[in-house]
Amino acid sequence: MLDVSSLRAALLDWYDAHARTLPWRAPPGAKTRTDPYRVWLSEVMLQQTTVPHAAPYFERFTTRWPTVGDLAAVEDGDLMAAWAGLGYYARARNLLASARAVARDHGGVFPDNEAALLALPGVGAYTAAAVAAIAFDRPANVVDGNVERVMSRLFAVETPLPGARPELKRLAALFVSDERPGDWPQALMDLGSGVCRPKWPSCELCPLAFGCEGLKTGDPARYPLKTKKAERPHRLGHAFVLRDAAGRIGLVRRPDKGLLGGMVGLPTSDWSAAPAFDPPAAADWAQAGAVEHVFTHFSLTLTVHVGAGEGDFVWTPADDALAALPTVFRKALERGLAA
């Protein structure tokens, strides 16, 4: 069995010297913890993107809405527009619902334990544990992809993902302690992000190399093992770039439920193997090429059509539309404007 105490001490020493400076993080060993609003917001943003991509969004959000009460008061459409580019818009809807629940049910103060945090809309086990540990210095087992990778290599776990997740969570729990509980998960995350990387681990820089079973095998990058993914299905669709006499773009509000729910977007057909060509307005439609986009569960080819006309749309100046649209529609609009 690995010497958990020695490994834990070695990683915390390394973190004291090498911790990343992030806008939502207190320095190692700080007595004053980070505002839970900032921890929660950053964790939600980071669930589907990288630190370099999320950081500018975080800065814009916290400048525009510096407290959870400010965020709770925002209009749904404003929040969705600000979220554009961070993916998974259901998370943006849950973000707003959680902010409103904190403002309404907790007097604008985040609860300080995992159970109460889990009761907030859209807050899962990982986010609840992260906020409890990082913001409130509570011992909590915070397990993300970085932590799974570190544990799989440290213990040379031969069970492939996703089936290995319960075992990896159990192994990570061995390191949870009352000693610096807020710094510990952040140290693990930094190690996984900067040293114990997915394809090219820098084992010569790793403070845990002395106890790593994966390194002893001679092929630590083999871990974590993964079950082969099923091939991602491909869908087709039509997107319509309609301009009025003033050059504005005709946008629509998508239904609240479903993919990109509640967002403004270009009018489109259904997205399927054989979508019908059903323009949203009478116009002399011309093809402007196609764009590709990859969602989590499928890839998409959108054929872009351009035309001039009128109708009941959200008429928006082109520059404003480009700034507000989700990525897939921004690609289609750029293609249409270039035609």
GROMACS .gro file of N, CA and C in nm, residues 67-200:
model
  402
   67THR      N    1  -2.154   3.998  -0.730
   67THR     CA    2  -2.204   3.914  -0.621
   67THR      C    3  -2.308   3.818  -0.676
   68VAL      N    4  -2.338   3.715  -0.598
   68VAL     CA    5  -2.440   3.620  -0.641
   68VAL      C    6  -2.576   3.687  -0.650
   69GLY      N    7  -2.600   3.789  -0.568
   69GLY     CA    8  -2.725   3.863  -0.576
   69GLY      C    9  -2.737   3.939  -0.707
   70ASP      N   10  -2.625   3.994  -0.754
   70ASP     CA   11  -2.626   4.063  -0.883
   70ASP      C   12  -2.658   3.966  -0.996
   71LEU      N   13  -2.597   3.848  -0.990
   71LEU     CA   14  -2.623   3.748  -1.093
   71LEU      C   15  -2.768   3.700  -1.087
   72ALA      N   16  -2.822   3.684  -0.967
   72ALA     CA   17  -2.959   3.636  -0.952
   72ALA      C   18  -3.060   3.731  -1.017
   73ALA      N   19  -3.026   3.858  -1.025
   73ALA     CA   20  -3.120   3.959  -1.076
   73ALA      C   21  -3.113   3.977  -1.227
   74VAL      N   22  -3.022   3.909  -1.295
   74VAL     CA   23  -3.003   3.932  -1.438
   74VAL      C   24  -3.118   3.869  -1.518
   75GLU      N   25  -3.148   3.928  -1.632
   75GLU     CA   26  -3.247   3.871  -1.723
   75GLU      C   27  -3.189   3.745  -1.787
   76ASP      N   28  -3.276   3.646  -1.809
   76ASP     CA   29  -3.230   3.520  -1.866
   76ASP      C   30  -3.154   3.540  -1.996
   77GLY      N   31  -3.207   3.623  -2.086
   77GLY     CA   32  -3.143   3.643  -2.216
   77GLY      C   33  -3.006   3.706  -2.204
   78ASP      N   34  -2.989   3.797  -2.110
   78ASP     CA   35  -2.858   3.861  -2.090
   78ASP      C   36  -2.755   3.758  -2.044
   79LEU      N   37  -2.797   3.670  -1.954
   79LEU     CA   38  -2.707   3.567  -1.905
   79LEU      C   39  -2.668   3.471  -2.017
   80MET      N   40  -2.767   3.430  -2.096
   80MET     CA   41  -2.739   3.338  -2.207
   80MET      C   42  -2.643   3.400  -2.307
   81ALA      N   43  -2.662   3.529  -2.337
   81ALA     CA   44  -2.572   3.596  -2.431
   81ALA      C   45  -2.430   3.603  -2.375
   82ALA      N   46  -2.416   3.631  -2.246
   82ALA     CA   47  -2.284   3.639  -2.184
   82ALA      C   48  -2.216   3.502  -2.179
   83TRP      N   49  -2.296   3.395  -2.173
   83TRP     CA   50  -2.243   3.259  -2.165
   83TRP      C   51  -2.197   3.207  -2.301
   84ALA      N   52  -2.242   3.266  -2.409
   84ALA     CA   53  -2.215   3.214  -2.543
   84ALA      C   54  -2.066   3.187  -2.561
   85GLY      N   55  -2.033   3.065  -2.604
   85GLY     CA   56  -1.895   3.024  -2.623
   85GLY      C   57  -1.843   2.933  -2.515
   86LEU      N   58  -1.919   2.918  -2.404
   86LEU     CA   59  -1.878   2.829  -2.296
   86LEU      C   60  -1.943   2.692  -2.305
   87GLY      N   61  -2.037   2.674  -2.402
   87GLY     CA   62  -2.097   2.544  -2.424
   87GLY      C   63  -2.198   2.504  -2.319
   88TYR      N   64  -2.272   2.397  -2.349
   88TYR     CA   65  -2.370   2.339  -2.257
   88TYR      C   66  -2.457   2.446  -2.191
   89TYR      N   67  -2.549   2.501  -2.267
   89TYR     CA   68  -2.630   2.613  -2.218
   89TYR      C   69  -2.724   2.572  -2.104
   90ALA      N   70  -2.748   2.443  -2.088
   90ALA     CA   71  -2.824   2.398  -1.971
   90ALA      C   72  -2.751   2.437  -1.843
   91ARG      N   73  -2.618   2.440  -1.848
   91ARG     CA   74  -2.542   2.481  -1.729
   91ARG      C   75  -2.563   2.629  -1.699
   92ALA      N   76  -2.580   2.710  -1.805
   92ALA     CA   77  -2.607   2.852  -1.783
   92ALA      C   78  -2.745   2.871  -1.718
   93ARG      N   79  -2.842   2.792  -1.761
   93ARG     CA   80  -2.975   2.801  -1.700
   93ARG      C   81  -2.969   2.758  -1.553
   94ASN      N   82  -2.894   2.651  -1.526
   94ASN     CA   83  -2.878   2.606  -1.387
   94ASN      C   84  -2.800   2.707  -1.304
   95LEU      N   85  -2.703   2.774  -1.367
   95LEU     CA   86  -2.626   2.877  -1.297
   95LEU      C   87  -2.720   2.985  -1.246
   96LEU      N   88  -2.808   3.029  -1.331
   96LEU     CA   89  -2.903   3.134  -1.294
   96LEU      C   90  -3.001   3.084  -1.189
   97ALA      N   91  -3.048   2.960  -1.204
   97ALA     CA   92  -3.140   2.904  -1.106
   97ALA      C   93  -3.073   2.890  -0.970
   98SER      N   94  -2.946   2.850  -0.967
   98SER     CA   95  -2.874   2.837  -0.840
   98SER      C   96  -2.854   2.973  -0.775
   99ALA      N   97  -2.816   3.072  -0.855
   99ALA     CA   98  -2.796   3.207  -0.800
   99ALA      C   99  -2.926   3.259  -0.738
  100ARG      N  100  -3.036   3.235  -0.805
  100ARG     CA  101  -3.165   3.280  -0.752
  100ARG      C  102  -3.204   3.204  -0.626
  101ALA      N  103  -3.169   3.075  -0.621
  101ALA     CA  104  -3.198   2.997  -0.501
  101ALA      C  105  -3.115   3.046  -0.382
  102VAL      N  106  -2.987   3.079  -0.406
  102VAL     CA  107  -2.903   3.133  -0.298
  102VAL      C  108  -2.958   3.266  -0.249
  103ALA      N  109  -2.999   3.351  -0.344
  103ALA     CA  110  -3.053   3.482  -0.306
  103ALA      C  111  -3.186   3.469  -0.233
  104ARG      N  112  -3.270   3.377  -0.281
  104ARG     CA  113  -3.406   3.364  -0.226
  104ARG      C  114  -3.410   3.284  -0.096
  105ASP      N  115  -3.338   3.172  -0.093
  105ASP     CA  116  -3.352   3.076   0.017
  105ASP      C  117  -3.242   3.086   0.121
  106HIS      N  118  -3.130   3.152   0.088
  106HIS     CA  119  -3.016   3.155   0.180
  106HIS      C  120  -2.969   3.297   0.208
  107GLY      N  121  -3.054   3.394   0.182
  107GLY     CA  122  -3.018   3.532   0.212
  107GLY      C  123  -2.898   3.583   0.136
  108GLY      N  124  -2.871   3.526   0.019
  108GLY     CA  125  -2.758   3.570  -0.062
  108GLY      C  126  -2.624   3.516  -0.015
  109VAL      N  127  -2.627   3.418   0.077
  109VAL     CA  128  -2.503   3.360   0.130
  109VAL      C  129  -2.500   3.211   0.095
  110PHE      N  130  -2.393   3.166   0.032
  110PHE     CA  131  -2.383   3.025  -0.006
  110PHE      C  132  -2.379   2.936   0.118
  111PRO      N  133  -2.451   2.823   0.116
  111PRO     CA  134  -2.438   2.727   0.226
  111PRO      C  135  -2.297   2.671   0.230
  112ASP      N  136  -2.252   2.630   0.350
  112ASP     CA  137  -2.111   2.596   0.367
  112ASP      C  138  -2.085   2.446   0.379
  113ASN      N  139  -2.180   2.361   0.338
  113ASN     CA  140  -2.158   2.217   0.347
  113ASN      C  141  -2.208   2.150   0.221
  114GLU      N  142  -2.155   2.030   0.194
  114GLU     CA  143  -2.186   1.962   0.069
  114GLU      C  144  -2.334   1.931   0.053
  115ALA      N  145  -2.399   1.886   0.160
  115ALA     CA  146  -2.540   1.847   0.149
  115ALA      C  147  -2.627   1.964   0.105
  116ALA      N  148  -2.607   2.080   0.166
  116ALA     CA  149  -2.688   2.197   0.129
  116ALA      C  150  -2.651   2.248  -0.010
  117LEU      N  151  -2.524   2.241  -0.045
  117LEU     CA  152  -2.483   2.283  -0.179
  117LEU      C  153  -2.543   2.192  -0.286
  118LEU      N  154  -2.551   2.062  -0.256
  118LEU     CA  155  -2.609   1.967  -0.351
  118LEU      C  156  -2.756   1.994  -0.378
  119ALA      N  157  -2.822   2.061  -0.285
  119ALA     CA  158  -2.965   2.091  -0.302
  119ALA      C  159  -2.988   2.207  -0.399
  120LEU      N  160  -2.883   2.280  -0.436
  120LEU     CA  161  -2.899   2.390  -0.530
  120LEU      C  162  -2.918   2.336  -0.671
  121PRO      N  163  -2.997   2.402  -0.755
  121PRO     CA  164  -3.024   2.353  -0.891
  121PRO      C  165  -2.896   2.336  -0.972
  122GLY      N  166  -2.881   2.217  -1.029
  122GLY     CA  167  -2.768   2.192  -1.118
  122GLY      C  168  -2.635   2.169  -1.051
  123VAL      N  169  -2.629   2.172  -0.919
  123VAL     CA  170  -2.502   2.150  -0.848
  123VAL      C  171  -2.488   2.000  -0.821
  124GLY      N  172  -2.386   1.940  -0.879
  124GLY     CA  173  -2.361   1.798  -0.860
  124GLY      C  174  -2.256   1.772  -0.754
  125ALA      N  175  -2.220   1.645  -0.741
  125ALA     CA  176  -2.129   1.604  -0.633
  125ALA      C  177  -1.993   1.673  -0.645
  126TYR      N  178  -1.941   1.684  -0.767
  126TYR     CA  179  -1.810   1.747  -0.783
  126TYR      C  180  -1.812   1.893  -0.741
  127THR      N  181  -1.908   1.969  -0.794
  127THR     CA  182  -1.913   2.113  -0.764
  127THR      C  183  -1.937   2.137  -0.616
  128ALA      N  184  -2.027   2.060  -0.556
  128ALA     CA  185  -2.055   2.075  -0.412
  128ALA      C  186  -1.929   2.049  -0.330
  129ALA      N  187  -1.856   1.944  -0.365
  129ALA     CA  188  -1.733   1.912  -0.291
  129ALA      C  189  -1.628   2.021  -0.312
  130ALA      N  190  -1.616   2.071  -0.435
  130ALA     CA  191  -1.516   2.175  -0.464
  130ALA      C  192  -1.545   2.303  -0.387
  131VAL      N  193  -1.669   2.346  -0.385
  131VAL     CA  194  -1.703   2.469  -0.313
  131VAL      C  195  -1.684   2.450  -0.163
  132ALA      N  196  -1.727   2.335  -0.110
  132ALA     CA  197  -1.711   2.309   0.033
  132ALA      C  198  -1.564   2.311   0.074
  133ALA      N  199  -1.479   2.250  -0.008
  133ALA     CA  200  -1.337   2.243   0.025
  133ALA      C  201  -1.266   2.375   0.002
  134ILE      N  202  -1.279   2.430  -0.118
  134ILE     CA  203  -1.198   2.545  -0.156
  134ILE      C  204  -1.246   2.674  -0.090
  135ALA      N  205  -1.378   2.691  -0.082
  135ALA     CA  206  -1.431   2.815  -0.025
  135ALA      C  207  -1.444   2.810   0.126
  136PHE      N  208  -1.475   2.690   0.182
  136PHE     CA  209  -1.504   2.681   0.324
  136PHE      C  210  -1.405   2.595   0.402
  137ASP      N  211  -1.301   2.544   0.332
  137ASP     CA  212  -1.196   2.465   0.399
  137ASP      C  213  -1.253   2.342   0.468
  138ARG      N  214  -1.353   2.279   0.406
  138ARG     CA  215  -1.412   2.156   0.460
  138ARG      C  216  -1.345   2.035   0.394
  139PRO      N  217  -1.313   1.931   0.470
  139PRO     CA  218  -1.262   1.809   0.406
  139PRO      C  219  -1.367   1.753   0.309
  140ALA      N  220  -1.332   1.738   0.184
  140ALA     CA  221  -1.425   1.689   0.084
  140ALA      C  222  -1.346   1.619  -0.026
  141ASN      N  223  -1.406   1.517  -0.083
  141ASN     CA  224  -1.341   1.439  -0.187
  141ASN      C  225  -1.377   1.499  -0.323
  142VAL      N  226  -1.287   1.584  -0.374
  142VAL     CA  227  -1.311   1.658  -0.499
  142VAL      C  228  -1.244   1.581  -0.613
  143VAL      N  229  -1.324   1.521  -0.700
  143VAL     CA  230  -1.269   1.434  -0.803
  143VAL      C  231  -1.315   1.480  -0.940
  144ASP      N  232  -1.221   1.533  -1.019
  144ASP     CA  233  -1.248   1.568  -1.158
  144ASP      C  234  -1.159   1.482  -1.248
  145GLY      N  235  -1.153   1.515  -1.376
  145GLY     CA  236  -1.073   1.435  -1.467
  145GLY      C  237  -0.925   1.436  -1.434
  146ASN      N  238  -0.873   1.548  -1.388
  146ASN     CA  239  -0.733   1.554  -1.348
  146ASN      C  240  -0.704   1.461  -1.232
  147VAL      N  241  -0.793   1.462  -1.133
  147VAL     CA  242  -0.773   1.377  -1.015
  147VAL      C  243  -0.785   1.230  -1.053
  148GLU      N  244  -0.879   1.198  -1.139
  148GLU     CA  245  -0.891   1.059  -1.185
  148GLU      C  246  -0.763   1.012  -1.252
  149ARG      N  247  -0.705   1.098  -1.333
  149ARG     CA  248  -0.582   1.061  -1.404
  149ARG      C  249  -0.467   1.040  -1.306
  150VAL      N  250  -0.452   1.129  -1.209
  150VAL     CA  251  -0.345   1.115  -1.109
  150VAL      C  252  -0.363   0.986  -1.031
  151MET      N  253  -0.483   0.958  -0.986
  151MET     CA  254  -0.506   0.837  -0.906
  151MET      C  255  -0.486   0.711  -0.989
  152SER      N  256  -0.529   0.713  -1.114
  152SER     CA  257  -0.513   0.594  -1.197
  152SER      C  258  -0.367   0.561  -1.219
  153ARG      N  259  -0.283   0.664  -1.230
  153ARG     CA  260  -0.140   0.641  -1.249
  153ARG      C  261  -0.070   0.608  -1.118
  154LEU      N  262  -0.108   0.680  -1.015
  154LEU     CA  263  -0.045   0.659  -0.885
  154LEU      C  264  -0.063   0.515  -0.837
  155PHE      N  265  -0.182   0.459  -0.862
  155PHE     CA  266  -0.213   0.324  -0.816
  155PHE      C  267  -0.212   0.221  -0.930
  156ALA      N  268  -0.176   0.263  -1.052
  156ALA     CA  269  -0.174   0.172  -1.167
  156ALA      C  270  -0.304   0.094  -1.179
  157VAL      N  271  -0.414   0.167  -1.187
  157VAL     CA  272  -0.548   0.104  -1.190
  157VAL      C  273  -0.572   0.045  -1.329
  158GLU      N  274  -0.601  -0.083  -1.332
  158GLU     CA  275  -0.615  -0.153  -1.460
  158GLU      C  276  -0.758  -0.155  -1.512
  159THR      N  277  -0.854  -0.111  -1.433
  159THR     CA  278  -0.992  -0.105  -1.479
  159THR      C  279  -1.010   0.015  -1.570
  160PRO      N  280  -1.067  -0.002  -1.690
  160PRO     CA  281  -1.082   0.113  -1.781
  160PRO      C  282  -1.192   0.209  -1.733
  161LEU      N  283  -1.178   0.335  -1.774
  161LEU     CA  284  -1.286   0.431  -1.757
  161LEU      C  285  -1.393   0.403  -1.862
  162PRO      N  286  -1.520   0.427  -1.832
  162PRO     CA  287  -1.570   0.493  -1.710
  162PRO      C  288  -1.593   0.400  -1.591
  163GLY      N  289  -1.576   0.269  -1.613
  163GLY     CA  290  -1.603   0.174  -1.505
  163GLY      C  291  -1.515   0.191  -1.383
  164ALA      N  292  -1.397   0.254  -1.402
  164ALA     CA  293  -1.302   0.270  -1.291
  164ALA      C  294  -1.341   0.383  -1.196
  165ARG      N  295  -1.439   0.464  -1.231
  165ARG     CA  296  -1.465   0.584  -1.153
  165ARG      C  297  -1.493   0.558  -1.005
  166PRO      N  298  -1.574   0.461  -0.968
  166PRO     CA  299  -1.594   0.437  -0.824
  166PRO      C  300  -1.464   0.402  -0.752
  167GLU      N  301  -1.379   0.323  -0.817
  167GLU     CA  302  -1.251   0.286  -0.755
  167GLU      C  303  -1.160   0.408  -0.743
  168LEU      N  304  -1.155   0.491  -0.844
  168LEU     CA  305  -1.070   0.610  -0.840
  168LEU      C  306  -1.119   0.708  -0.734
  169LYS      N  307  -1.249   0.718  -0.718
  169LYS     CA  308  -1.304   0.806  -0.613
  169LYS      C  309  -1.269   0.752  -0.475
  170ARG      N  310  -1.274   0.621  -0.459
  170ARG     CA  311  -1.237   0.560  -0.330
  170ARG      C  312  -1.090   0.585  -0.300
  171LEU      N  313  -1.004   0.573  -0.400
  171LEU     CA  314  -0.861   0.596  -0.380
  171LEU      C  315  -0.833   0.743  -0.347
  172ALA      N  316  -0.901   0.833  -0.416
  172ALA     CA  317  -0.883   0.976  -0.387
  172ALA      C  318  -0.925   1.009  -0.245
  173ALA      N  319  -1.028   0.939  -0.195
  173ALA     CA  320  -1.077   0.965  -0.059
  173ALA      C  321  -0.973   0.932   0.047
  174LEU      N  322  -0.877   0.846   0.014
  174LEU     CA  323  -0.773   0.811   0.111
  174LEU      C  324  -0.689   0.932   0.150
  175PHE      N  325  -0.684   1.034   0.064
  175PHE     CA  326  -0.599   1.150   0.086
  175PHE      C  327  -0.673   1.267   0.151
  176VAL      N  328  -0.806   1.255   0.165
  176VAL     CA  329  -0.884   1.364   0.223
  176VAL      C  330  -0.855   1.372   0.372
  177SER      N  331  -0.827   1.493   0.421
  177SER     CA  332  -0.782   1.511   0.558
  177SER      C  333  -0.825   1.647   0.610
  178ASP      N  334  -0.823   1.661   0.742
  178ASP     CA  335  -0.850   1.792   0.804
  178ASP      C  336  -0.734   1.890   0.784
  179GLU      N  337  -0.619   1.841   0.741
  179GLU     CA  338  -0.504   1.927   0.719
  179GLU      C  339  -0.512   1.992   0.581
  180ARG      N  340  -0.527   2.123   0.577
  180ARG     CA  341  -0.534   2.201   0.454
  180ARG      C  342  -0.631   2.141   0.351
  181PRO      N  343  -0.756   2.121   0.392
  181PRO     CA  344  -0.852   2.057   0.301
  181PRO      C  345  -0.885   2.140   0.178
  182GLY      N  346  -0.870   2.272   0.187
  182GLY     CA  347  -0.896   2.355   0.071
  182GLY      C  348  -0.783   2.354  -0.030
  183ASP      N  349  -0.659   2.346   0.019
  183ASP     CA  350  -0.544   2.345  -0.071
  183ASP      C  351  -0.526   2.210  -0.140
  184TRP      N  352  -0.566   2.102  -0.072
  184TRP     CA  353  -0.539   1.969  -0.126
  184TRP      C  354  -0.599   1.946  -0.265
  185PRO      N  355  -0.729   1.967  -0.285
  185PRO     CA  356  -0.783   1.942  -0.419
  185PRO      C  357  -0.722   2.033  -0.526
  186GLN      N  358  -0.687   2.156  -0.488
  186GLN     CA  359  -0.627   2.246  -0.586
  186GLN      C  360  -0.486   2.200  -0.622
  187ALA      N  361  -0.415   2.142  -0.525
  187ALA     CA  362  -0.283   2.087  -0.554
  187ALA      C  363  -0.295   1.971  -0.652
  188LEU      N  364  -0.392   1.884  -0.631
  188LEU     CA  365  -0.414   1.772  -0.722
  188LEU      C  366  -0.450   1.821  -0.863
  189MET      N  367  -0.536   1.922  -0.869
  189MET     CA  368  -0.576   1.976  -0.999
  189MET      C  369  -0.456   2.036  -1.073
  190ASP      N  370  -0.373   2.109  -1.001
  190ASP     CA  371  -0.254   2.169  -1.064
  190ASP      C  372  -0.156   2.063  -1.111
  191LEU      N  373  -0.142   1.958  -1.032
  191LEU     CA  374  -0.052   1.850  -1.072
  191LEU      C  375  -0.103   1.785  -1.200
  192GLY      N  376  -0.232   1.754  -1.203
  192GLY     CA  377  -0.289   1.691  -1.322
  192GLY      C  378  -0.284   1.780  -1.444
  193SER      N  379  -0.302   1.910  -1.423
  193SER     CA  380  -0.304   2.004  -1.535
  193SER      C  381  -0.165   2.030  -1.592
  194GLY      N  382  -0.064   2.044  -1.505
  194GLY     CA  383   0.066   2.088  -1.551
  194GLY      C  384   0.174   1.984  -1.557
  195VAL      N  385   0.160   1.874  -1.481
  195VAL     CA  386   0.267   1.774  -1.474
  195VAL      C  387   0.217   1.636  -1.518
  196CYS      N  388   0.113   1.589  -1.454
  196CYS     CA  389   0.059   1.455  -1.485
  196CYS      C  390  -0.042   1.469  -1.599
  197ARG      N  391   0.006   1.517  -1.714
  197ARG     CA  392  -0.080   1.552  -1.827
  197ARG      C  393  -0.126   1.427  -1.901
  198PRO      N  394  -0.233   1.440  -1.979
  198PRO     CA  395  -0.292   1.321  -2.042
  198PRO      C  396  -0.195   1.240  -2.128
  199LYS      N  397  -0.126   1.306  -2.223
  199LYS     CA  398  -0.045   1.229  -2.318
  199LYS      C  399   0.104   1.230  -2.284
  200TRP      N  400   0.152   1.340  -2.228
  200TRP     CA  401   0.296   1.353  -2.205
  200TRP      C  402   0.323   1.393  -2.060
   0.00000   0.00000   0.00000
